[in-house]
PDB file of C-alpha atoms in Angstrom:
ATOM      1  CA  UNK N  47       0.079   0.130  -0.202  1.00  0.00           C
ATOM      2  CA  UNK N  48       2.788   2.416   1.018  1.00  0.00           C
ATOM      3  CA  UNK N  49       4.508   1.516  -2.375  1.00  0.00           C
ATOM      4  CA  UNK N  50       1.336   2.459  -4.416  1.00  0.00           C
ATOM      5  CA  UNK N  51       0.848   5.528  -2.457  1.00  0.00           C
ATOM      6  CA  UNK N  52       4.518   6.459  -3.050  1.00  0.00           C
ATOM      7  CA  UNK N  53       3.730   6.115  -6.963  1.00  0.00           C
ATOM      8  CA  UNK N  54       0.522   8.186  -7.095  1.00  0.00           C
ATOM      9  CA  UNK N  55       2.233  10.751  -5.108  1.00  0.00           C
ATOM     10  CA  UNK N  56       4.989  10.896  -7.540  1.00  0.00           C
ATOM     11  CA  UNK N  57       2.613  10.900 -10.471  1.00  0.00           C
ATOM     12  CA  UNK N  58       0.805  13.781  -8.953  1.00  0.00           C
ATOM     13  CA  UNK N  59       3.905  15.762  -8.385  1.00  0.00           C
ATOM     14  CA  UNK N  60       5.174  14.936 -11.858  1.00  0.00           C
ATOM     15  CA  UNK N  61       1.611  16.428 -13.160  1.00  0.00           C
ATOM     16  CA  UNK N  62       1.551  19.625 -11.017  1.00  0.00           C
ATOM     17  CA  UNK N  63       5.302  20.271 -12.191  1.00  0.00           C
ATOM     18  CA  UNK N  64       4.670  19.665 -15.824  1.00  0.00           C
ATOM     19  CA  UNK N  65       1.478  21.851 -15.745  1.00  0.00           C
ATOM     20  CA  UNK N  66       3.552  24.562 -13.714  1.00  0.00           C
ATOM     21  CA  UNK N  67       6.324  24.279 -16.236  1.00  0.00           C
ATOM     22  CA  UNK N  68       4.234  24.794 -19.133  1.00  0.00           C
ATOM     23  CA  UNK N  69       2.123  27.631 -17.637  1.00  0.00           C
ATOM     24  CA  UNK N  70       5.446  29.200 -16.678  1.00  0.00           C
ATOM     25  CA  UNK N  71       6.923  28.577 -20.344  1.00  0.00           C
ATOM     26  CA  UNK N  72       3.725  30.180 -21.697  1.00  0.00           C
ATOM     27  CA  UNK N  73       3.962  33.458 -19.649  1.00  0.00           C
ATOM     28  CA  UNK N  74       7.816  33.515 -20.787  1.00  0.00           C
ATOM     29  CA  UNK N  75       6.799  33.484 -24.045  1.00  0.00           C
ATOM     30  CA  UNK N  76       4.080  35.979 -23.462  1.00  0.00           C
ATOM     31  CA  UNK N  77       6.873  38.081 -21.678  1.00  0.00           C
ATOM     32  CA  UNK N  78       9.518  37.754 -24.131  1.00  0.00           C
ATOM     33  CA  UNK N  79       7.522  37.831 -27.237  1.00  0.00           C
ATOM     34  CA  UNK N  80       4.338  40.155 -26.718  1.00  0.00           C
ATOM     35  CA  UNK N  81       3.773  41.325 -30.230  1.00  0.00           C
ATOM     36  CA  UNK N  82       3.254  37.828 -31.571  1.00  0.00           C
ATOM     37  CA  UNK N  83       0.038  37.301 -29.975  1.00  0.00           C
ATOM     38  CA  UNK N  84      -0.854  41.205 -30.299  1.00  0.00           C
ATOM     39  CA  UNK N  85      -0.347  40.489 -34.177  1.00  0.00           C
ATOM     40  CA  UNK N  86      -2.398  37.116 -34.140  1.00  0.00           C
ATOM     41  CA  UNK N  87      -5.374  38.818 -32.394  1.00  0.00           C
ATOM     42  CA  UNK N  88      -4.902  41.982 -34.581  1.00  0.00           C
ATOM     43  CA  UNK N  89      -4.726  39.942 -37.938  1.00  0.00           C
ATOM     44  CA  UNK N  90      -7.885  37.887 -36.997  1.00  0.00           C
ATOM     45  CA  UNK N  91      -9.833  41.096 -36.033  1.00  0.00           C
ATOM     46  CA  UNK N  92      -8.703  42.808 -39.311  1.00  0.00           C
ATOM     47  CA  UNK N  93      -9.810  39.898 -41.220  1.00  0.00           C
ATOM     48  CA  UNK N  94     -13.079  39.849 -39.573  1.00  0.00           C
ATOM     49  CA  UNK N  95     -13.638  43.522 -40.207  1.00  0.00           C
ATOM     50  CA  UNK N  96     -12.533  43.253 -43.614  1.00  0.00           C
ATOM     51  CA  UNK N  97     -15.339  40.216 -44.123  1.00  0.00           C
ATOM     52  CA  UNK N  98     -17.798  42.486 -42.636  1.00  0.00           C
ATOM     53  CA  UNK N  99     -17.091  45.673 -44.820  1.00  0.00           C
ATOM     54  CA  UNK N 100     -17.094  43.596 -47.826  1.00  0.00           C
ATOM     55  CA  UNK N 101     -20.532  41.851 -46.919  1.00  0.00           C
ATOM     56  CA  UNK N 102     -21.795  45.519 -46.403  1.00  0.00           C
ATOM     57  CA  UNK N 103     -20.307  47.067 -49.729  1.00  0.00           C
ATOM     58  CA  UNK N 104     -21.527  44.017 -51.588  1.00  0.00           C
ATOM     59  CA  UNK N 105     -24.850  44.786 -50.149  1.00  0.00           C
ATOM     60  CA  UNK N 106     -24.835  48.647 -50.936  1.00  0.00           C
ATOM     61  CA  UNK N 107     -23.663  48.028 -54.657  1.00  0.00           C
ATOM     62  CA  UNK N 108     -26.394  45.419 -55.141  1.00  0.00           C
ATOM     63  CA  UNK N 109     -28.924  47.783 -53.770  1.00  0.00           C
ATOM     64  CA  UNK N 110     -27.940  50.697 -55.893  1.00  0.00           C
ATOM     65  CA  UNK N 111     -27.862  48.435 -58.923  1.00  0.00           C
ATOM     66  CA  UNK N 112     -31.042  47.397 -58.130  1.00  0.00           C
ATOM     67  CA  UNK N 113     -32.517  50.969 -57.333  1.00  0.00           C
ATOM     68  CA  UNK N 114     -31.196  52.849 -60.692  1.00  0.00           C
ATOM     69  CA  UNK N 115     -34.264  53.507 -62.849  1.00  0.00           C
ATOM     70  CA  UNK N 116     -33.982  53.213 -66.328  1.00  0.00           C
ATOM     71  CA  UNK N 117     -36.115  53.764 -69.357  1.00  0.00           C
ATOM     72  CA  UNK N 118     -38.435  51.245 -70.462  1.00  0.00           C
ATOM     73  CA  UNK N 119     -40.892  50.185 -72.981  1.00  0.00           C
ATOM     74  CA  UNK N 120     -43.997  50.716 -70.375  1.00  0.00           C
ATOM     75  CA  UNK N 121     -42.464  54.125 -69.317  1.00  0.00           C
ATOM     76  CA  UNK N 122     -44.771  57.000 -70.054  1.00  0.00           C
ATOM     77  CA  UNK N 123     -43.119  59.164 -72.535  1.00  0.00           C
ATOM     78  CA  UNK N 124     -44.259  62.842 -72.422  1.00  0.00           C
ATOM     79  CA  UNK N 125     -43.484  65.721 -74.655  1.00  0.00           C
ATOM     80  CA  UNK N 126     -44.193  69.207 -73.682  1.00  0.00           C
ATOM     81  CA  UNK N 127     -43.779  71.734 -76.501  1.00  0.00           C
ATOM     82  CA  UNK N 128     -43.406  75.568 -75.461  1.00  0.00           C
ATOM     83  CA  UNK N 129     -43.895  78.314 -77.827  1.00  0.00           C
ATOM     84  CA  UNK N 130     -41.344  81.331 -76.646  1.00  0.00           C
ATOM     85  CA  UNK N 131     -43.426  83.840 -78.224  1.00  0.00           C
ATOM     86  CA  UNK N 132     -47.034  83.179 -77.002  1.00  0.00           C
ATOM     87  CA  UNK N 133     -45.911  81.219 -73.791  1.00  0.00           C
ATOM     88  CA  UNK N 134     -48.549  78.166 -74.640  1.00  0.00           C
ATOM     89  CA  UNK N 135     -47.654  74.817 -73.745  1.00  0.00           C
ATOM     90  CA  UNK N 136     -48.757  71.924 -75.721  1.00  0.00           C
ATOM     91  CA  UNK N 137     -48.357  68.431 -74.111  1.00  0.00           C
ATOM     92  CA  UNK N 138     -48.700  65.192 -76.078  1.00  0.00           C
ATOM     93  CA  UNK N 139     -47.719  61.493 -74.974  1.00  0.00           C
ATOM     94  CA  UNK N 140     -45.567  59.512 -77.409  1.00  0.00           C
ATOM     95  CA  UNK N 141     -44.384  56.088 -77.769  1.00  0.00           C
ATOM     96  CA  UNK N 142     -40.600  55.646 -76.228  1.00  0.00           C
ATOM     97  CA  UNK N 143     -38.001  55.964 -78.987  1.00  0.00           C
ATOM     98  CA  UNK N 144     -36.159  52.430 -79.083  1.00  0.00           C
ATOM     99  CA  UNK N 145     -32.766  54.060 -78.621  1.00  0.00           C
ATOM    100  CA  UNK N 146     -34.003  55.360 -75.358  1.00  0.00           C
ATOM    101  CA  UNK N 147     -35.080  51.982 -73.850  1.00  0.00           C
ATOM    102  CA  UNK N 148     -32.493  50.960 -71.140  1.00  0.00           C
ATOM    103  CA  UNK N 149     -30.766  54.133 -70.485  1.00  0.00           C
ATOM    104  CA  UNK N 150     -30.495  55.520 -67.109  1.00  0.00           C
ATOM    105  CA  UNK N 151     -30.949  59.449 -66.302  1.00  0.00           C
ATOM    106  CA  UNK N 152     -27.198  60.059 -67.158  1.00  0.00           C
ATOM    107  CA  UNK N 153     -27.485  58.393 -70.342  1.00  0.00           C
ATOM    108  CA  UNK N 154     -30.821  59.927 -71.679  1.00  0.00           C
ATOM    109  CA  UNK N 155     -29.268  63.467 -70.878  1.00  0.00           C
ATOM    110  CA  UNK N 156     -26.332  62.361 -73.221  1.00  0.00           C
ATOM    111  CA  UNK N 157     -28.956  61.601 -76.001  1.00  0.00           C
ATOM    112  CA  UNK N 158     -30.986  64.712 -75.371  1.00  0.00           C
ATOM    113  CA  UNK N 159     -27.676  66.805 -75.528  1.00  0.00           C
ATOM    114  CA  UNK N 160     -26.633  65.054 -78.973  1.00  0.00           C
ATOM    115  CA  UNK N 161     -30.102  66.022 -80.146  1.00  0.00           C
ATOM    116  CA  UNK N 162     -29.735  69.579 -78.966  1.00  0.00           C
ATOM    117  CA  UNK N 163     -26.503  69.802 -81.079  1.00  0.00           C
ATOM    118  CA  UNK N 164     -27.924  68.674 -84.173  1.00  0.00           C
ATOM    119  CA  UNK N 165     -31.837  68.645 -84.475  1.00  0.00           C
ATOM    120  CA  UNK N 166     -33.746  67.460 -87.355  1.00  0.00           C
ATOM    121  CA  UNK N 167     -34.320  69.892 -90.011  1.00  0.00           C
ATOM    122  CA  UNK N 168     -37.982  69.581 -89.251  1.00  0.00           C
ATOM    123  CA  UNK N 169     -37.737  70.858 -85.819  1.00  0.00           C
ATOM    124  CA  UNK N 170     -35.517  73.833 -87.034  1.00  0.00           C
ATOM    125  CA  UNK N 171     -38.399  74.692 -89.661  1.00  0.00           C
ATOM    126  CA  UNK N 172     -40.674  74.955 -86.660  1.00  0.00           C
ATOM    127  CA  UNK N 173     -38.392  77.497 -84.755  1.00  0.00           C
ATOM    128  CA  UNK N 174     -36.677  74.720 -82.366  1.00  0.00           C
ATOM    129  CA  UNK N 175     -34.409  76.472 -79.824  1.00  0.00           C
ATOM    130  CA  UNK N 176     -33.537  73.513 -77.376  1.00  0.00           C
ATOM    131  CA  UNK N 177     -34.445  70.694 -75.197  1.00  0.00           C
ATOM    132  CA  UNK N 178     -34.388  69.464 -71.643  1.00  0.00           C
ATOM    133  CA  UNK N 179     -35.164  66.507 -69.509  1.00  0.00           C
ATOM    134  CA  UNK N 180     -37.548  68.004 -66.626  1.00  0.00           C
ATOM    135  CA  UNK N 181     -38.910  64.479 -65.033  1.00  0.00           C
ATOM    136  CA  UNK N 182     -37.188  61.349 -64.879  1.00  0.00           C
ATOM    137  CA  UNK N 183     -38.568  57.916 -63.162  1.00  0.00           C
ATOM    138  CA  UNK N 184     -38.936  54.152 -64.587  1.00  0.00           C
ATOM    139  CA  UNK N 185     -42.645  55.217 -64.542  1.00  0.00           C
ATOM    140  CA  UNK N 186     -42.617  58.777 -66.258  1.00  0.00           C
ATOM    141  CA  UNK N 187     -40.359  60.675 -68.305  1.00  0.00           C
ATOM    142  CA  UNK N 188     -41.154  64.412 -69.233  1.00  0.00           C
ATOM    143  CA  UNK N 189     -39.097  66.212 -72.003  1.00  0.00           C
ATOM    144  CA  UNK N 190     -39.353  69.719 -72.957  1.00  0.00           C
ATOM    145  CA  UNK N 191     -38.857  71.035 -76.250  1.00  0.00           C
ATOM    146  CA  UNK N 192     -38.668  75.087 -76.741  1.00  0.00           C
ATOM    147  CA  UNK N 193     -39.668  76.639 -79.915  1.00  0.00           C
ATOM    148  CA  UNK N 194     -39.222  80.431 -81.234  1.00  0.00           C
ATOM    149  CA  UNK N 195     -41.044  80.836 -84.653  1.00  0.00           C
ATOM    150  CA  UNK N 196     -39.747  84.130 -86.416  1.00  0.00           C
ATOM    151  CA  UNK N 197     -42.130  86.526 -86.755  1.00  0.00           C
ATOM    152  CA  UNK N 198     -43.076  87.361 -90.363  1.00  0.00           C
ATOM    153  CA  UNK N 199     -41.567  90.988 -91.006  1.00  0.00           C
ATOM    154  CA  UNK N 200     -43.068  91.272 -94.276  1.00  0.00           C
ATOM    155  CA  UNK N 201     -41.555  91.385 -98.006  1.00  0.00           C
ATOM    156  CA  UNK N 202     -40.998  93.880-100.675  1.00  0.00           C
ATOM    157  CA  UNK N 203     -41.721  93.568-104.282  1.00  0.00           C
ATOM    158  CA  UNK N 204     -38.872  95.350-106.123  1.00  0.00           C
ATOM    159  CA  UNK N 205     -37.719  95.077-109.937  1.00  0.00           C
ATOM    160  CA  UNK N 206     -34.576  93.503-111.262  1.00  0.00           C
ATOM    161  CA  UNK N 207     -34.096  92.841-115.305  1.00  0.00           C
ATOM    162  CA  UNK N 208     -37.690  94.130-116.035  1.00  0.00           C
ATOM    163  CA  UNK N 209     -39.059  91.431-113.707  1.00  0.00           C
ATOM    164  CA  UNK N 210     -40.515  91.537-110.445  1.00  0.00           C
ATOM    165  CA  UNK N 211     -38.763  90.126-107.465  1.00  0.00           C
ATOM    166  CA  UNK N 212     -39.515  89.762-104.001  1.00  0.00           C
ATOM    167  CA  UNK N 213     -37.049  90.730-101.054  1.00  0.00           C
ATOM    168  CA  UNK N 214     -37.421  90.064 -97.421  1.00  0.00           C
ATOM    169  CA  UNK N 215     -38.127  92.989 -95.155  1.00  0.00           C
ATOM    170  CA  UNK N 216     -34.347  93.942 -95.130  1.00  0.00           C
ATOM    171  CA  UNK N 217     -34.472  94.967 -98.824  1.00  0.00           C
ATOM    172  CA  UNK N 218     -31.276  93.023 -99.328  1.00  0.00           C
ATOM    173  CA  UNK N 219     -32.019  89.433 -98.775  1.00  0.00           C
ATOM    174  CA  UNK N 220     -33.770  87.912-102.053  1.00  0.00           C
ATOM    175  CA  UNK N 221     -36.891  85.654-100.981  1.00  0.00           C
ATOM    176  CA  UNK N 222     -37.756  84.671-104.797  1.00  0.00           C
ATOM    177  CA  UNK N 223     -37.815  85.394-108.309  1.00  0.00           C
ATOM    178  CA  UNK N 224     -41.068  85.543-110.256  1.00  0.00           C
ATOM    179  CA  UNK N 225     -41.750  85.406-114.192  1.00  0.00           C
ATOM    180  CA  UNK N 226     -43.972  88.674-113.708  1.00  0.00           C
ATOM    181  CA  UNK N 227     -42.552  91.425-116.109  1.00  0.00           C
ATOM    182  CA  UNK N 228     -42.909  94.788-114.803  1.00  0.00           C
ATOM    183  CA  UNK N 229     -44.358  96.106-118.000  1.00  0.00           C
ATOM    184  CA  UNK N 230     -47.537  94.001-117.594  1.00  0.00           C
ATOM    185  CA  UNK N 231     -48.490  95.915-114.781  1.00  0.00           C
ATOM    186  CA  UNK N 232     -50.555  99.091-115.129  1.00  0.00           C
ATOM    187  CA  UNK N 233     -48.634 102.386-114.509  1.00  0.00           C
ATOM    188  CA  UNK N 234     -49.671 103.198-111.021  1.00  0.00           C
ATOM    189  CA  UNK N 235     -48.607  99.419-109.683  1.00  0.00           C
ATOM    190  CA  UNK N 236     -45.103  99.941-111.786  1.00  0.00           C
ATOM    191  CA  UNK N 237     -44.297 103.077-109.865  1.00  0.00           C
ATOM    192  CA  UNK N 238     -45.068 101.631-106.629  1.00  0.00           C
ATOM    193  CA  UNK N 239     -43.081  98.461-107.168  1.00  0.00           C
ATOM    194  CA  UNK N 240     -40.033 100.739-108.636  1.00  0.00           C
ATOM    195  CA  UNK N 241     -40.195 102.666-105.274  1.00  0.00           C
ATOM    196  CA  UNK N 242     -40.330  99.045-103.145  1.00  0.00           C
ATOM    197  CA  UNK N 243     -44.050  97.774-102.575  1.00  0.00           C
ATOM    198  CA  UNK N 244     -44.513  96.503 -99.205  1.00  0.00           C
ATOM    199  CA  UNK N 245     -46.333  93.234 -98.753  1.00  0.00           C
ATOM    200  CA  UNK N 246     -47.090  92.739 -95.038  1.00  0.00           C
ATOM    201  CA  UNK N 247     -47.905  88.931 -94.978  1.00  0.00           C
ATOM    202  CA  UNK N 248     -47.203  85.977 -96.889  1.00  0.00           C
ATOM    203  CA  UNK N 249     -50.521  85.162 -97.845  1.00  0.00           C
ATOM    204  CA  UNK N 250     -50.773  88.798 -99.157  1.00  0.00           C
ATOM    205  CA  UNK N 251     -47.769  88.150-101.213  1.00  0.00           C
ATOM    206  CA  UNK N 252     -49.060  85.000-102.930  1.00  0.00           C
ATOM    207  CA  UNK N 253     -52.288  86.474-103.592  1.00  0.00           C
ATOM    208  CA  UNK N 254     -50.600  89.160-105.467  1.00  0.00           C
ATOM    209  CA  UNK N 255     -48.325  86.457-107.408  1.00  0.00           C
ATOM    210  CA  UNK N 256     -51.078  84.467-108.441  1.00  0.00           C
ATOM    211  CA  UNK N 257     -53.135  87.691-109.760  1.00  0.00           C
ATOM    212  CA  UNK N 258     -50.186  88.787-112.107  1.00  0.00           C
ATOM    213  CA  UNK N 259     -48.414  85.438-113.008  1.00  0.00           C
ATOM    214  CA  UNK N 260     -48.838  84.751-116.766  1.00  0.00           C
TER     215      UNK N 260
END
């Protein structure tokens, strides 16, 4: 029995000494190499934060992409035509131009800027001035076009090489030539045209030309 007790006591003392030695070694390593554990902890914390930030950024990007409105075939497309001379506004709904489908606000603005720089001839003939985007969402787009028709300033009937010619109001810009001979008109009208006969409207001009054309 005494032998067994001695063995048990020896084993217990060995275990205690081994544990104490390990603890002492661990404390010594902490004492002599303090940065090693701090770096490990810091690295782990940094990695965890990076993962968290990455998740947040990914969610933000996904949310932003999902919320960017674009023009679709179902978007209500309204055109407001503003007459700058009278101040009147004519609103009409049209089908969305195919080239606008899929564009976000910035993309549509670029298209409108290109349109503004190079408007169609038909628009220029109507007195087109400029175009702007006044409302934008995936459900509704409103585009405003501004027009300014030049006021008719009248015409002058004059003579060139015995024929009647028509000049604009400045008397320098030729508007049209005619086949009407001055000699075919009565003396009073001839004298009036030789001085420069003013015609106020385009309708009045064409009535005159129809009356005296051969």
